[in-house]
Amino acid sequence: MTVVTAEVPNRPLTLDDVTRIAAADPDHRFELSEGNLLIMPPGTWRHQKISGLLFTWFLTHGYPDQVNVAPGVRTAADDLNGRIPDLVVTTEPIADEIVWLPPDKVALAIEIVSKGSERMDRWLKPVEYAEAGIPLFWRVEPDDTVVQFRLDGNRYGEYGSVPLKDLLDGDVPNLS
C-alpha cells in the first residue's frame, strides 16, 4: 500500500503541502506539528459512529452551518501547525473553500479517544487547542463519557463530565 503518492519536500512542511498531500492520498488523515507530517488511519466504526451522532445532534439543534466532521484547524500563527479534530463547531458559518480554519473561528473542538490516539487526544491536542485560543474542548473517552473543558487563560479547566447518551438526549449547551 502506498501511503503518500505526492512528492514530499525535503524541508519542514507547510499546511499548503499537507493540503496537496491529502489530495493525493484520500485514504489517510494528515496533521502537521512543527512542520512534521503526522499520518492517521481512518477512524474505527465506533469512532465514526460517535462522530456522526454528535454531528447530527449539533446539526439538528441550531448549528446547521457551523458543524463539520474532521476539518483542518490551524493551531499556531505560523504555517507549520494544523490539526484535524474529530468534530468542530464554529463561531459562524464558514466559506466552503476554507481548508484550514483559523482558530478564532472555532467555538468547540471535539476529540474521540481511540486505541492509538490516547496520548495525542488527552495531552497534546488539548495543549495546542488551548494555546491557539479555542474556547471549548470536549473529549469522548472509550467508555463514552464526554469530558468538557473551558479555556482558562492559555489552558483548559474541566467543567463537566457526562455520558454521551445523556448529552445526546438533551439540548446543545451554550457554546459561548
Coordinates of N, CA and C in Angstrom, one line a residue:
M1 N 0.8 -1.2 0.0 CA 0.0 0.0 0.0 C 0.9 1.2 0.0
T2 N 0.6 2.2 -0.8 CA 1.3 3.5 -0.9 C 0.6 4.4 0.1
V3 N 1.4 5.0 1.0 CA 0.8 5.9 1.9 C 0.7 7.3 1.3
V4 N 1.7 7.8 0.8 CA 1.7 9.2 0.2 C 2.2 9.1 -1.2
T5 N 1.4 9.5 -2.2 CA 1.8 9.4 -3.6 C 2.3 10.7 -4.1
A6 N 2.1 11.8 -3.3 CA 2.6 13.1 -3.7 C 4.1 13.2 -3.3
E7 N 4.8 14.0 -4.0 CA 6.2 14.3 -3.6 C 6.3 15.1 -2.4
V8 N 7.1 14.7 -1.4 CA 7.2 15.3 -0.1 C 8.5 16.1 -0.1
P9 N 8.5 17.4 0.1 CA 9.7 18.2 0.0 C 10.6 17.9 1.2
N10 N 11.9 18.2 0.9 CA 13.0 17.9 1.9 C 13.2 19.2 2.8
R11 N 12.1 19.5 3.6 CA 12.2 20.7 4.5 C 10.9 20.6 5.4
P12 N 10.9 21.4 6.4 CA 9.6 21.4 7.2 C 8.4 21.7 6.3
L13 N 7.4 20.9 6.5 CA 6.2 21.0 5.6 C 5.3 22.2 6.1
T14 N 4.5 22.7 5.2 CA 3.5 23.8 5.5 C 2.1 23.2 5.3
L15 N 1.2 23.9 5.8 CA -0.2 23.5 5.6 C -0.6 23.4 4.2
D16 N 0.0 24.2 3.3 CA -0.3 24.0 1.9 C 0.2 22.7 1.4
D17 N 1.4 22.3 1.9 CA 2.0 21.0 1.5 C 1.0 19.8 1.9
V18 N 0.5 19.9 3.1 CA -0.3 18.9 3.7 C -1.6 18.8 2.9
T19 N -2.2 20.0 2.5 CA -3.4 20.0 1.6 C -3.1 19.3 0.3
R20 N -2.0 19.5 -0.3 CA -1.6 18.8 -1.5 C -1.4 17.3 -1.3
I21 N -0.7 16.9 -0.3 CA -0.5 15.5 0.0 C -1.8 14.8 0.3
A22 N -2.7 15.5 1.1 CA -4.0 14.8 1.4 C -4.9 14.7 0.1
A23 N -4.8 15.6 -0.9 CA -5.5 15.4 -2.1 C -5.0 14.2 -2.9
A24 N -3.7 13.9 -2.7 CA -3.2 12.7 -3.5 C -3.4 11.4 -2.7
D25 N -3.8 11.5 -1.4 CA -3.9 10.3 -0.6 C -5.2 10.4 0.2
P26 N -6.4 10.1 -0.3 CA -7.6 10.3 0.4 C -7.9 9.2 1.4
D27 N -7.0 8.2 1.5 CA -7.2 7.1 2.5 C -6.7 7.4 3.9
H28 N -6.0 8.5 4.1 CA -5.4 8.8 5.3 C -5.8 10.3 5.7
R29 N -5.6 10.5 7.0 CA -5.8 11.9 7.5 C -4.4 12.4 7.9
F30 N -4.2 13.7 7.6 CA -2.8 14.2 7.9 C -2.9 15.4 8.8
E31 N -2.0 15.5 9.7 CA -1.9 16.7 10.6 C -0.4 17.1 10.5
L32 N -0.2 18.4 11.0 CA 1.1 18.9 10.9 C 1.5 19.5 12.3
S33 N 2.7 19.1 12.8 CA 3.2 19.6 14.1 C 4.6 20.0 13.9
E34 N 4.8 21.4 14.0 CA 6.2 21.9 13.8 C 6.8 21.6 12.5
G35 N 5.9 21.5 11.5 CA 6.4 21.2 10.1 C 6.6 19.7 9.9
N36 N 6.2 18.8 10.8 CA 6.4 17.4 10.7 C 5.0 16.8 10.4
L37 N 5.0 15.9 9.4 CA 3.8 15.3 9.0 C 3.4 14.1 9.9
L38 N 2.1 14.1 10.3 CA 1.6 13.0 11.1 C 0.5 12.3 10.3
I39 N 0.5 11.0 10.2 CA -0.4 10.3 9.3 C -1.3 9.4 10.2
M40 N -2.6 9.5 10.1 CA -3.5 8.7 10.8 C -4.4 7.9 9.9
P41 N -4.7 6.6 10.3 CA -5.6 5.8 9.5 C -7.1 6.4 9.7
P42 N -8.0 5.9 8.9 CA -9.4 6.2 9.1 C -9.8 5.8 10.5
G43 N -10.8 6.4 11.1 CA -11.3 6.1 12.4 C -12.0 4.7 12.4
T44 N -12.1 4.1 13.6 CA -12.8 2.9 13.8 C -14.3 3.1 13.6
W45 N -15.1 2.0 13.5 CA -16.5 2.1 13.4 C -17.1 2.9 14.5
R46 N -16.7 2.6 15.8 CA -17.2 3.3 16.9 C -16.9 4.8 16.8
H47 N -15.6 5.1 16.5 CA -15.2 6.4 16.3 C -16.1 7.2 15.3
Q48 N -16.3 6.6 14.2 CA -17.1 7.3 13.1 C -18.6 7.4 13.6
K49 N -19.1 6.4 14.3 CA -20.5 6.4 14.7 C -20.7 7.6 15.7
I50 N -19.8 7.7 16.7 CA -19.9 8.8 17.7 C -19.8 10.1 17.0
S51 N -18.8 10.3 16.0 CA -18.7 11.5 15.3 C -20.0 11.8 14.5
G52 N -20.6 10.8 13.9 CA -21.9 11.0 13.2 C -23.0 11.4 14.1
L53 N -23.1 10.8 15.3 CA -24.1 11.1 16.3 C -24.0 12.6 16.8
L54 N -22.8 13.0 17.1 CA -22.5 14.3 17.5 C -22.8 15.3 16.4
F55 N -22.4 15.0 15.2 CA -22.6 15.9 14.1 C -24.1 16.1 13.9
T56 N -24.9 15.0 13.9 CA -26.4 15.1 13.7 C -27.0 15.9 14.9
W57 N -26.5 15.7 16.1 CA -27.1 16.4 17.3 C -26.9 17.9 17.1
F58 N -25.7 18.3 16.8 CA -25.4 19.8 16.5 C -26.2 20.3 15.3
L59 N -26.2 19.5 14.3 CA -26.9 19.9 13.1 C -28.4 20.1 13.3
T60 N -29.0 19.3 14.1 CA -30.5 19.4 14.4 C -30.8 20.3 15.6
H61 N -29.8 20.8 16.2 CA -30.0 21.6 17.4 C -29.4 23.0 17.3
G62 N -29.6 23.6 16.1 CA -29.2 25.0 15.9 C -27.9 25.4 15.3
Y63 N -27.1 24.4 14.9 CA -25.8 24.7 14.3 C -25.7 24.1 12.9
P64 N -26.7 24.2 12.0 CA -26.6 23.6 10.7 C -25.5 24.0 9.8
D65 N -25.1 25.3 9.9 CA -24.0 25.7 9.0 C -22.7 25.9 9.8
Q66 N -22.6 25.4 11.0 CA -21.4 25.7 11.9 C -20.8 24.4 12.4
V67 N -21.2 23.2 12.0 CA -20.6 22.0 12.5 C -20.1 21.2 11.3
N68 N -18.9 20.6 11.5 CA -18.3 19.8 10.5 C -17.5 18.7 11.1
V69 N -17.3 17.6 10.3 CA -16.5 16.4 10.8 C -15.1 16.5 10.2
A70 N -14.1 16.4 11.1 CA -12.7 16.3 10.7 C -12.2 17.5 9.8
P71 N -12.5 18.7 10.2 CA -11.9 19.8 9.4 C -10.5 20.1 9.8
G72 N -9.8 20.8 9.0 CA -8.4 21.2 9.4 C -8.5 22.5 10.2
V73 N -7.7 22.6 11.2 CA -7.7 23.8 12.1 C -6.2 24.2 12.3
R74 N -5.9 25.4 12.0 CA -4.6 26.0 12.3 C -4.4 26.1 13.8
T75 N -3.3 25.6 14.3 CA -3.1 25.6 15.8 C -1.9 26.5 16.2
A76 N -1.4 27.3 15.3 CA -0.4 28.3 15.6 C -0.5 29.4 14.5
A77 N 0.2 30.5 14.8 CA 0.2 31.7 13.9 C 1.0 31.4 12.6
D78 N 1.9 30.4 12.7 CA 2.7 30.1 11.6 C 2.0 29.1 10.6
D79 N 2.6 28.7 9.6 CA 2.0 27.8 8.6 C 2.6 26.4 8.8
L80 N 3.1 26.0 10.0 CA 3.7 24.8 10.2 C 2.9 23.9 11.2
N81 N 1.7 24.3 11.6 CA 1.0 23.6 12.6 C -0.5 23.5 12.3
G82 N -1.1 22.3 12.2 CA -2.5 22.2 11.9 C -3.0 20.8 12.4
R83 N -4.1 20.8 13.0 CA -4.7 19.5 13.5 C -6.0 19.3 12.8
I84 N -6.5 18.1 12.9 CA -7.8 17.7 12.4 C -8.6 17.1 13.6
P85 N -9.4 18.0 14.3 CA -10.2 17.5 15.3 C -11.3 16.6 14.7
D86 N -11.8 15.7 15.5 CA -12.9 14.8 15.0 C -14.1 15.5 14.6
L87 N -14.4 16.6 15.4 CA -15.6 17.4 15.1 C -15.3 18.8 15.5
V88 N -15.9 19.8 14.8 CA -15.7 21.2 15.2 C -17.0 21.9 15.1
V89 N -17.3 22.8 16.0 CA -18.4 23.8 15.9 C -17.8 25.1 15.8
T90 N -18.2 25.9 14.7 CA -17.6 27.2 14.5 C -18.4 28.3 15.1
T91 N -17.8 29.5 15.2 CA -18.5 30.6 15.7 C -19.5 31.3 14.8
E92 N -19.3 30.9 13.5 CA -20.2 31.4 12.4 C -20.0 30.5 11.2
P93 N -21.0 30.6 10.2 CA -20.8 29.8 9.0 C -19.5 30.1 8.3
I94 N -18.9 29.1 7.7 CA -17.6 29.1 7.1 C -17.7 29.0 5.6
A95 N -16.9 29.7 4.9 CA -16.9 29.6 3.4 C -16.5 28.1 3.0
D96 N -17.1 27.6 2.0 CA -16.9 26.2 1.6 C -15.4 26.0 1.1
E97 N -14.7 27.0 0.7 CA -13.4 26.8 0.1 C -12.3 26.7 1.2
I98 N -12.6 27.0 2.4 CA -11.6 27.0 3.5 C -11.2 25.6 3.8
V99 N -9.9 25.4 3.8 CA -9.3 24.1 4.2 C -8.8 24.1 5.6
W100 N -8.1 25.1 6.1 CA -7.5 25.2 7.4 C -8.2 26.4 8.1
L101 N -9.1 26.0 9.1 CA -9.8 27.1 9.8 C -8.9 27.8 10.7
P102 N -9.1 29.2 10.8 CA -8.3 29.9 11.8 C -8.9 29.6 13.2
P103 N -8.1 29.4 14.2 CA -8.6 29.0 15.5 C -9.7 30.0 16.1
D104 N -9.6 31.3 15.7 CA -10.6 32.2 16.3 C -12.0 32.0 15.7
K105 N -12.1 31.1 14.7 CA -13.5 30.8 14.2 C -14.0 29.5 14.8
V106 N -13.2 28.8 15.7 CA -13.6 27.6 16.3 C -14.2 27.8 17.7
A107 N -15.4 27.5 17.9 CA -16.0 27.6 19.3 C -15.8 26.4 20.1
L108 N -15.8 25.2 19.5 CA -15.6 23.9 20.1 C -14.9 22.9 19.3
A109 N -13.9 22.3 19.8 CA -13.2 21.2 19.2 C -13.4 19.9 20.0
I110 N -13.7 18.8 19.3 CA -14.0 17.6 19.9 C -13.1 16.5 19.4
E111 N -12.5 15.7 20.4 CA -11.7 14.6 20.0 C -12.3 13.3 20.6
I112 N -12.3 12.2 19.8 CA -12.9 10.9 20.3 C -11.7 10.0 20.5
V113 N -11.4 9.7 21.7 CA -10.3 8.9 22.1 C -10.5 7.4 21.6
S114 N -9.5 6.9 20.8 CA -9.5 5.6 20.3 C -8.1 5.0 20.6
K115 N -8.0 3.6 20.5 CA -6.8 3.0 20.7 C -5.8 3.6 19.7
G116 N -4.6 4.0 20.2 CA -3.6 4.6 19.4 C -3.6 6.1 19.4
S117 N -4.7 6.7 19.9 CA -4.7 8.2 19.9 C -4.8 8.7 21.3
E118 N -4.7 7.9 22.3 CA -4.9 8.3 23.7 C -4.0 9.5 24.1
R119 N -2.7 9.4 23.9 CA -1.8 10.5 24.3 C -2.1 11.7 23.5
M120 N -2.3 11.6 22.3 CA -2.5 12.7 21.4 C -3.8 13.4 21.8
D121 N -4.8 12.7 22.0 CA -6.2 13.3 22.3 C -6.3 13.8 23.8
R122 N -5.5 13.2 24.7 CA -5.6 13.6 26.1 C -4.6 14.7 26.5
W123 N -3.4 14.7 25.9 CA -2.3 15.5 26.3 C -1.9 16.6 25.3
L124 N -1.6 16.1 24.1 CA -1.0 17.0 23.1 C -2.0 18.0 22.4
K125 N -3.1 17.4 21.9 CA -4.0 18.3 21.2 C -4.7 19.3 22.1
P126 N -5.1 18.9 23.3 CA -5.7 20.0 24.2 C -4.7 21.2 24.5
V127 N -3.5 20.9 24.6 CA -2.5 21.9 24.8 C -2.4 22.8 23.6
E128 N -2.4 22.2 22.4 CA -2.3 23.0 21.2 C -3.6 23.8 21.0
Y129 N -4.7 23.2 21.2 CA -6.0 23.9 21.0 C -6.1 25.1 22.0
A130 N -5.7 24.9 23.3 CA -5.7 25.9 24.3 C -4.8 27.1 23.9
E131 N -3.6 26.8 23.5 CA -2.6 27.8 23.1 C -3.1 28.6 21.9
A132 N -3.9 27.9 21.1 CA -4.4 28.6 19.9 C -5.6 29.4 20.2
G133 N -6.2 29.3 21.4 CA -7.3 30.1 21.9 C -8.7 29.6 21.6
I134 N -8.8 28.3 21.3 CA -10.1 27.7 21.1 C -10.8 27.6 22.5
P135 N -12.0 28.2 22.6 CA -12.6 28.4 23.9 C -13.1 27.1 24.6
L136 N -13.6 26.1 23.8 CA -14.1 24.9 24.4 C -13.5 23.7 23.7
F137 N -13.3 22.6 24.6 CA -12.7 21.4 24.1 C -13.5 20.3 24.8
W138 N -14.0 19.3 24.0 CA -14.6 18.1 24.6 C -13.8 16.9 24.2
R139 N -13.7 15.9 25.1 CA -13.0 14.7 24.8 C -14.0 13.5 25.1
V140 N -14.3 12.7 24.1 CA -15.1 11.5 24.3 C -14.2 10.3 24.6
E141 N -14.3 9.8 25.8 CA -13.5 8.7 26.3 C -13.9 7.4 25.8
P142 N -13.1 6.3 25.9 CA -13.5 5.0 25.4 C -14.8 4.4 26.1
D143 N -15.1 4.9 27.3 CA -16.3 4.5 28.0 C -17.5 5.3 27.6
D144 N -17.4 6.2 26.6 CA -18.4 7.1 26.1 C -18.8 8.2 27.1
T145 N -17.8 8.6 27.9 CA -18.0 9.7 28.8 C -17.5 10.9 28.0
V146 N -18.2 12.0 28.0 CA -17.8 13.2 27.4 C -17.3 14.2 28.5
V147 N -15.9 14.4 28.4 CA -15.3 15.3 29.4 C -15.2 16.6 28.8
Q148 N -15.7 17.7 29.5 CA -15.9 19.0 28.9 C -14.9 20.0 29.5
F149 N -14.2 20.8 28.7 CA -13.2 21.7 29.2 C -13.5 23.1 28.6
R150 N -13.2 24.1 29.4 CA -13.3 25.5 29.0 C -11.9 26.2 29.2
L151 N -11.6 27.1 28.2 CA -10.4 27.8 28.3 C -10.3 28.7 29.5
D152 N -9.2 28.6 30.2 CA -8.9 29.4 31.4 C -7.5 29.9 31.2
G153 N -7.4 31.2 30.7 CA -6.0 31.7 30.3 C -5.6 31.0 29.0
N154 N -4.5 30.3 29.1 CA -4.0 29.5 28.0 C -4.0 28.0 28.2
R155 N -4.8 27.6 29.1 CA -5.0 26.1 29.3 C -6.5 25.8 29.7
Y156 N -6.8 24.6 29.6 CA -8.2 24.2 29.8 C -8.4 23.8 31.2
G157 N -9.6 24.1 31.7 CA -10.1 23.6 33.0 C -11.3 22.8 32.8
E158 N -11.4 21.6 33.4 CA -12.6 20.8 33.3 C -13.8 21.4 34.0
Y159 N -15.0 21.4 33.3 CA -16.2 22.0 33.8 C -17.3 21.0 33.8
G160 N -17.1 19.8 33.2 CA -18.2 18.9 33.2 C -17.8 17.5 32.7
S161 N -18.6 16.5 33.0 CA -18.4 15.2 32.5 C -19.8 14.5 32.5
V162 N -20.1 14.0 31.3 CA -21.5 13.5 31.1 C -21.4 12.3 30.2
P163 N -22.2 11.2 30.4 CA -22.3 10.1 29.5 C -22.8 10.6 28.1
L164 N -22.2 10.1 27.1 CA -22.6 10.5 25.7 C -24.1 10.4 25.5
K165 N -24.7 9.3 25.9 CA -26.1 9.1 25.7 C -26.9 10.2 26.4
D166 N -26.6 10.6 27.6 CA -27.3 11.7 28.3 C -27.1 13.0 27.6
L167 N -25.9 13.3 27.1 CA -25.6 14.5 26.4 C -26.5 14.6 25.1
L168 N -26.6 13.5 24.4 CA -27.3 13.5 23.1 C -28.9 13.5 23.4
D169 N -29.3 13.1 24.6 CA -30.7 13.2 24.9 C -31.2 14.6 25.3
G170 N -30.2 15.5 25.5 CA -30.5 16.9 25.9 C -30.3 17.9 24.8
D171 N -30.5 19.1 25.2 CA -30.2 20.2 24.2 C -28.7 20.5 24.2
V172 N -28.3 21.1 23.1 CA -26.9 21.6 23.0 C -26.7 22.7 24.0
P173 N -25.7 22.6 24.8 CA -25.4 23.8 25.7 C -24.9 25.0 25.0
N174 N -25.0 26.1 25.7 CA -24.5 27.4 25.1 C -23.0 27.2 24.9
L175 N -22.6 27.5 23.7 CA -21.1 27.3 23.3 C -20.4 28.6 23.4
S176 N -21.0 29.7 23.9 CA -20.2 30.9 24.0 C -19.7 31.2 25.4

